[in-house]
XYZ file of C-alpha atoms in Angstrom:
285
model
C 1.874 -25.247 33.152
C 2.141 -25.510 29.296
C 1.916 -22.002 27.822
C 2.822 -18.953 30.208
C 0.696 -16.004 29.824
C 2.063 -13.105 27.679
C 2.629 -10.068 29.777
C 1.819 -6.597 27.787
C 4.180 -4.691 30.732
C 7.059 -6.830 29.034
C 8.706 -5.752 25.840
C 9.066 -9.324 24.736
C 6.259 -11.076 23.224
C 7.771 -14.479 22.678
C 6.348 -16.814 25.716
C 8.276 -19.472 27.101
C 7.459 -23.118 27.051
C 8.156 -26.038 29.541
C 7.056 -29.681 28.609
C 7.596 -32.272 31.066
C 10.592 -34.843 30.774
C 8.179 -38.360 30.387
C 6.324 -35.960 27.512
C 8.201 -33.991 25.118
C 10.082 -36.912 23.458
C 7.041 -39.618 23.162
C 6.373 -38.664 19.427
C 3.966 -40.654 17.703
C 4.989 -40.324 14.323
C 7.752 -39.279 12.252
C 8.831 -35.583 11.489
C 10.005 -34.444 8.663
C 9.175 -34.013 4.600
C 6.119 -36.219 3.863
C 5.659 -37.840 6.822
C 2.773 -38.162 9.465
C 3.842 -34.756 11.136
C 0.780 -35.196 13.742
C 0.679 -31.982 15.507
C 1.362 -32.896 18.730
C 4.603 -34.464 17.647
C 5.193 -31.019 15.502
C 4.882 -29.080 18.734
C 7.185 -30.882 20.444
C 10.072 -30.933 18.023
C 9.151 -26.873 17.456
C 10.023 -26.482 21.389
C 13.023 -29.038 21.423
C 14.528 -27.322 18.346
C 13.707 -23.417 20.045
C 15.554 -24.856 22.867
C 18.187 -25.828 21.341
C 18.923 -23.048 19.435
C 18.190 -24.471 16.251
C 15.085 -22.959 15.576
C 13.522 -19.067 15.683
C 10.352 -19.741 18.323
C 10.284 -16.266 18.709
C 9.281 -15.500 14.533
C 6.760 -18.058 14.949
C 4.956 -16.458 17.771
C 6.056 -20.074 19.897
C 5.441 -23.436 18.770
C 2.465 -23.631 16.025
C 2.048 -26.940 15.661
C 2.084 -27.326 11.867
C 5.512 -28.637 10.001
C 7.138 -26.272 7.328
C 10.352 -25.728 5.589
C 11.656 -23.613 8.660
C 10.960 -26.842 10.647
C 13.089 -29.068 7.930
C 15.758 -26.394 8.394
C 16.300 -26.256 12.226
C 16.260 -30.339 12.375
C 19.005 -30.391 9.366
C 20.669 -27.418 11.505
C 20.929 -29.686 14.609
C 21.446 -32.859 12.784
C 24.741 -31.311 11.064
C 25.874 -29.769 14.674
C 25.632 -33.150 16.776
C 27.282 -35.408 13.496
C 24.232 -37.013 12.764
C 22.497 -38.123 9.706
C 21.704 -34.707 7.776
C 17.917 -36.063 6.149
C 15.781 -33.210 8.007
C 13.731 -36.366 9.684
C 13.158 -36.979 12.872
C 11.752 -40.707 14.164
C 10.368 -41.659 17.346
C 13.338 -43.879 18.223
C 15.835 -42.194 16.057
C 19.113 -40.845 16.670
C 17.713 -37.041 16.614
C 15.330 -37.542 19.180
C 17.800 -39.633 21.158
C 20.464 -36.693 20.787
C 17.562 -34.133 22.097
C 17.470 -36.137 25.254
C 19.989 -34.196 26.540
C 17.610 -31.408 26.823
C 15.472 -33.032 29.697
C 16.835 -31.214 32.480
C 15.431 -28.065 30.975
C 11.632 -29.293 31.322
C 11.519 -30.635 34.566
C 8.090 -29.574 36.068
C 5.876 -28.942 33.040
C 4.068 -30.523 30.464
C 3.906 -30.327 26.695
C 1.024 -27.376 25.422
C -1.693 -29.916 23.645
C -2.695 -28.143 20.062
C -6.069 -26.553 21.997
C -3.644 -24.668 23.938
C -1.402 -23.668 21.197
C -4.162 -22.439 19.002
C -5.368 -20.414 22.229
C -1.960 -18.995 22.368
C -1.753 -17.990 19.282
C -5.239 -16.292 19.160
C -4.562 -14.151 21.977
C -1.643 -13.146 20.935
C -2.833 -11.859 17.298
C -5.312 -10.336 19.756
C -2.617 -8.164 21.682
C -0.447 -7.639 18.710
C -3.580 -5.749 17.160
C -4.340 -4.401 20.366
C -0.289 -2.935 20.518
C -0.319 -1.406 16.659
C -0.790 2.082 16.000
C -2.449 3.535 12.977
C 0.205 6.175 11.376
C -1.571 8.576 9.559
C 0.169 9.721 6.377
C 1.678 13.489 6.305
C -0.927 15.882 4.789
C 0.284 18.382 2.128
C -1.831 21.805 1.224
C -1.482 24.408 -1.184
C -2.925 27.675 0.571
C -6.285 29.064 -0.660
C -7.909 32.290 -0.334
C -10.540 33.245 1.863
C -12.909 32.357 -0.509
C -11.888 29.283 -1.251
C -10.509 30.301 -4.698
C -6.539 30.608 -5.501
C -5.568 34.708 -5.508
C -4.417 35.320 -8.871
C -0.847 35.787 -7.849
C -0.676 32.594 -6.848
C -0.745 30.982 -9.983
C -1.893 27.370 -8.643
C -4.716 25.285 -7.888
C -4.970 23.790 -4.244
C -6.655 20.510 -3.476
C -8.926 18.822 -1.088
C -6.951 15.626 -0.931
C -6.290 13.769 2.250
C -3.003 12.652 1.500
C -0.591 14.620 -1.302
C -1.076 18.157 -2.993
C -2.543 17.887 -6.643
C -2.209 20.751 -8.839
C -4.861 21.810 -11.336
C -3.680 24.933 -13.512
C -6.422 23.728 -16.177
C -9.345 21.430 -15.503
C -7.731 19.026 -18.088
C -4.010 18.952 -16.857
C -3.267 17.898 -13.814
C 0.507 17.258 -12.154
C 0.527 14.647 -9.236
C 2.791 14.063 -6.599
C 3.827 10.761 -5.931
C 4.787 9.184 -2.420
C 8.235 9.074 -3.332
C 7.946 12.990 -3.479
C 8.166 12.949 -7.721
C 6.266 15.173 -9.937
C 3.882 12.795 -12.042
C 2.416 15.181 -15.287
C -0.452 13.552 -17.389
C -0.663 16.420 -20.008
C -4.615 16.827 -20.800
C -6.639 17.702 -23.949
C -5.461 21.167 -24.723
C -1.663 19.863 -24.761
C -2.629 17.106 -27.137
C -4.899 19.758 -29.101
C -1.664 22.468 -29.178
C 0.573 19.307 -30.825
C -2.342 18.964 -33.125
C -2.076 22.535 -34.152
C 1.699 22.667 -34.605
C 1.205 19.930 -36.885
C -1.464 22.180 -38.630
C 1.052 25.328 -38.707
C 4.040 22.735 -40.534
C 2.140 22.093 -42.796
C 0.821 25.682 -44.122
C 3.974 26.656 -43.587
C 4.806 23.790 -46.022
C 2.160 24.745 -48.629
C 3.194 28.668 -48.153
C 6.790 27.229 -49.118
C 5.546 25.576 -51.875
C 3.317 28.263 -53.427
C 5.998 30.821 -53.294
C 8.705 28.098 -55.389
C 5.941 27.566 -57.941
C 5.431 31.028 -58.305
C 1.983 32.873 -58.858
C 0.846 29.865 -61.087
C 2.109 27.253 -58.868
C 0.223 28.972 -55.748
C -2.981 29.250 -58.304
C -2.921 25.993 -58.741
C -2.228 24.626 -55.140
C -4.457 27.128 -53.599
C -7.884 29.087 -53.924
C -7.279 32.742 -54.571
C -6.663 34.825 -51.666
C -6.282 31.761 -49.063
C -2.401 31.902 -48.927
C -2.899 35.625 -47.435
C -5.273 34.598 -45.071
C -3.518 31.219 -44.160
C -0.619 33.743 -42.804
C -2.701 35.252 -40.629
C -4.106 32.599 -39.188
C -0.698 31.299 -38.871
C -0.115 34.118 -36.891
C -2.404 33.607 -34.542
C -2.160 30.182 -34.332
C 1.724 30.449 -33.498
C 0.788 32.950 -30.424
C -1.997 30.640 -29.149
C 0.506 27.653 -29.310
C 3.334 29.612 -27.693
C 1.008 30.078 -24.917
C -0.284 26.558 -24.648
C 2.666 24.956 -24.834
C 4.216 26.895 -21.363
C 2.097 23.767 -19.925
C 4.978 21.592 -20.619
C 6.758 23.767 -18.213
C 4.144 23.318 -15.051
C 5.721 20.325 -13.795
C 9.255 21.876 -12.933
C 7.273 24.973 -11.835
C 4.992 23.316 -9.406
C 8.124 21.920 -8.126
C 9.767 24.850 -7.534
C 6.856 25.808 -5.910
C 6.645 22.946 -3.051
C 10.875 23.754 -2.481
C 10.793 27.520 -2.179
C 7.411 28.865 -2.858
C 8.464 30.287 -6.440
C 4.880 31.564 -7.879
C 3.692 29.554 -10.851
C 3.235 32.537 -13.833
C 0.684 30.657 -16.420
C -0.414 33.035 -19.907
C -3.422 35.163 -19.283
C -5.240 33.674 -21.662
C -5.240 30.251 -19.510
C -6.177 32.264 -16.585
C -8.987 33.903 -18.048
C -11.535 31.628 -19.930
C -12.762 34.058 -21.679
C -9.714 34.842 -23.721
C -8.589 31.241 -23.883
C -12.026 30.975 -25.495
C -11.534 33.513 -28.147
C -7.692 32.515 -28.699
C -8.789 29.673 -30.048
C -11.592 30.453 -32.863
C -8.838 32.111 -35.328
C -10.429 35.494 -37.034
């Protein structure tokens, strides 16, 4: 027979081929880098070359029919072995094919697979392999919730819906991702970038304060309204607490770490906790 069945009981899935003596070396064409490569000629080289261990039939899923660089490597492979003529090439009254004579013995009673029956192999066989895979389904990670479905307050964290990995959401606009390699990934969100924007704010009154005070009363006069250097204190003030607060967000990712190794409670400010004083902490009085 040309192709024997594959056999699901069996751990192997590489079949085994058996082309008949007064078949396998009547090639048609040559074999090798541009040449005819017909593909009955291809599938009998593939088998010759599997059989004589110069050529991986069983990566291939058996003889295929169609010429490639692993083809050009098993005939230089052979070629080199036997002494012969190292050109990757094989002619139908060459030396190679002459050398793979030796191999008749070892095909008595078969004949070679046409490419019909190849092509049928290989379809059933992408058929079982599909048939044999599993689907792994990726490890799911949760943060607990309450009851409720909201995080208890001592629990300082935000837990997700997410299929695959945890995400934590202290604020609506930060959010710390873990990766699949088990990282922390932090994309710091619009009240980070606003908290830089006020420590920028805070340099420089502290700048003009510096300033005013060098120049004296007449240099602050003349740098300043009246009675804004007073108030620009106090809303320094105020401005330093809210920042001081805000920028504990920089410290969430090594938190929410600590949380996922030994369930260490992430402690956030109240006044992210509660939007109401988040709200007023940031309109300066």
């Amino acid at each position: 027979m040309s192709l024997l069945p594959i056999d699901p009981d069996q751990n192997s899935i590489r079949p085994s081929f058996f082309p008949a003596i007064g078949d396998i070396f009547n090639l048609t064409g040559a074999i090798g880098p541009e040449a005819a490569n017909a593909r009955d000629d291809v599938i009998r080289a593939q088998i010759l070359l599997g059989e004589s261990g110069d050529l991986d039939l069983g990566s291939l899923g058996g003889p295929t029919g169609w010429p490639g660089s692993e083809l050009t490597r098993g005939l230089k492979r052979y070629q080199r072995r036997k002494g012969l003529t190292v050109d990757g090439l094989m002619l139908p009254d060459g030396e190679t094919i002459h050398a793979l004579q030796a191999l008749g013995e070892r095909f008595a009673g078969s004949h070679a697979p046409t490419t019909a029956e190849v092509d049928d192999h290989h379809d059933r066989l992408a058929r079982y392999r599909a048939e044999d895979s599993e689907d792994v389904e990726l490890p799911r990670l949760e943060l607990p919730r309450a009851d409720d479905g909201r995080v208890p307050a001592d629990a300082r964290t935000v837990a997700t819906d997410s299929d695959r990995l945890a995400t934590i959401q202290p604020l609506s606009e930060v959010k710390s991702d873990i990766d699949d390699d088990g990282s922390l990934r932090f994309t710091p969100g619009a009240q980070v970038a606003q908290a830089a924007e006020l420590m920028q704010m805070m340099q420089a009154q502290a700048a003009a304060n510096a300033a005013a005070a060098a120049g004296g009363a007449v240099g602050a006069s003349k740098q300043l309204p009246p009675g804004v250097t007073p108030e620009i204190d106090k809303v320094g003030h105020r401005l330093e607490k809210w920042v001081d607060d805000k920028i504990n967000l920089l410290t969430l990712p090594v938190q929410a770490q600590r949380y996922l190794n030994d369930g260490t409670p992430i402690n956030l400010p109240s006044a992210l906790l509660d939007p109401a004083i988040d709200a007023a902490s940031r309109t300066p009085r």
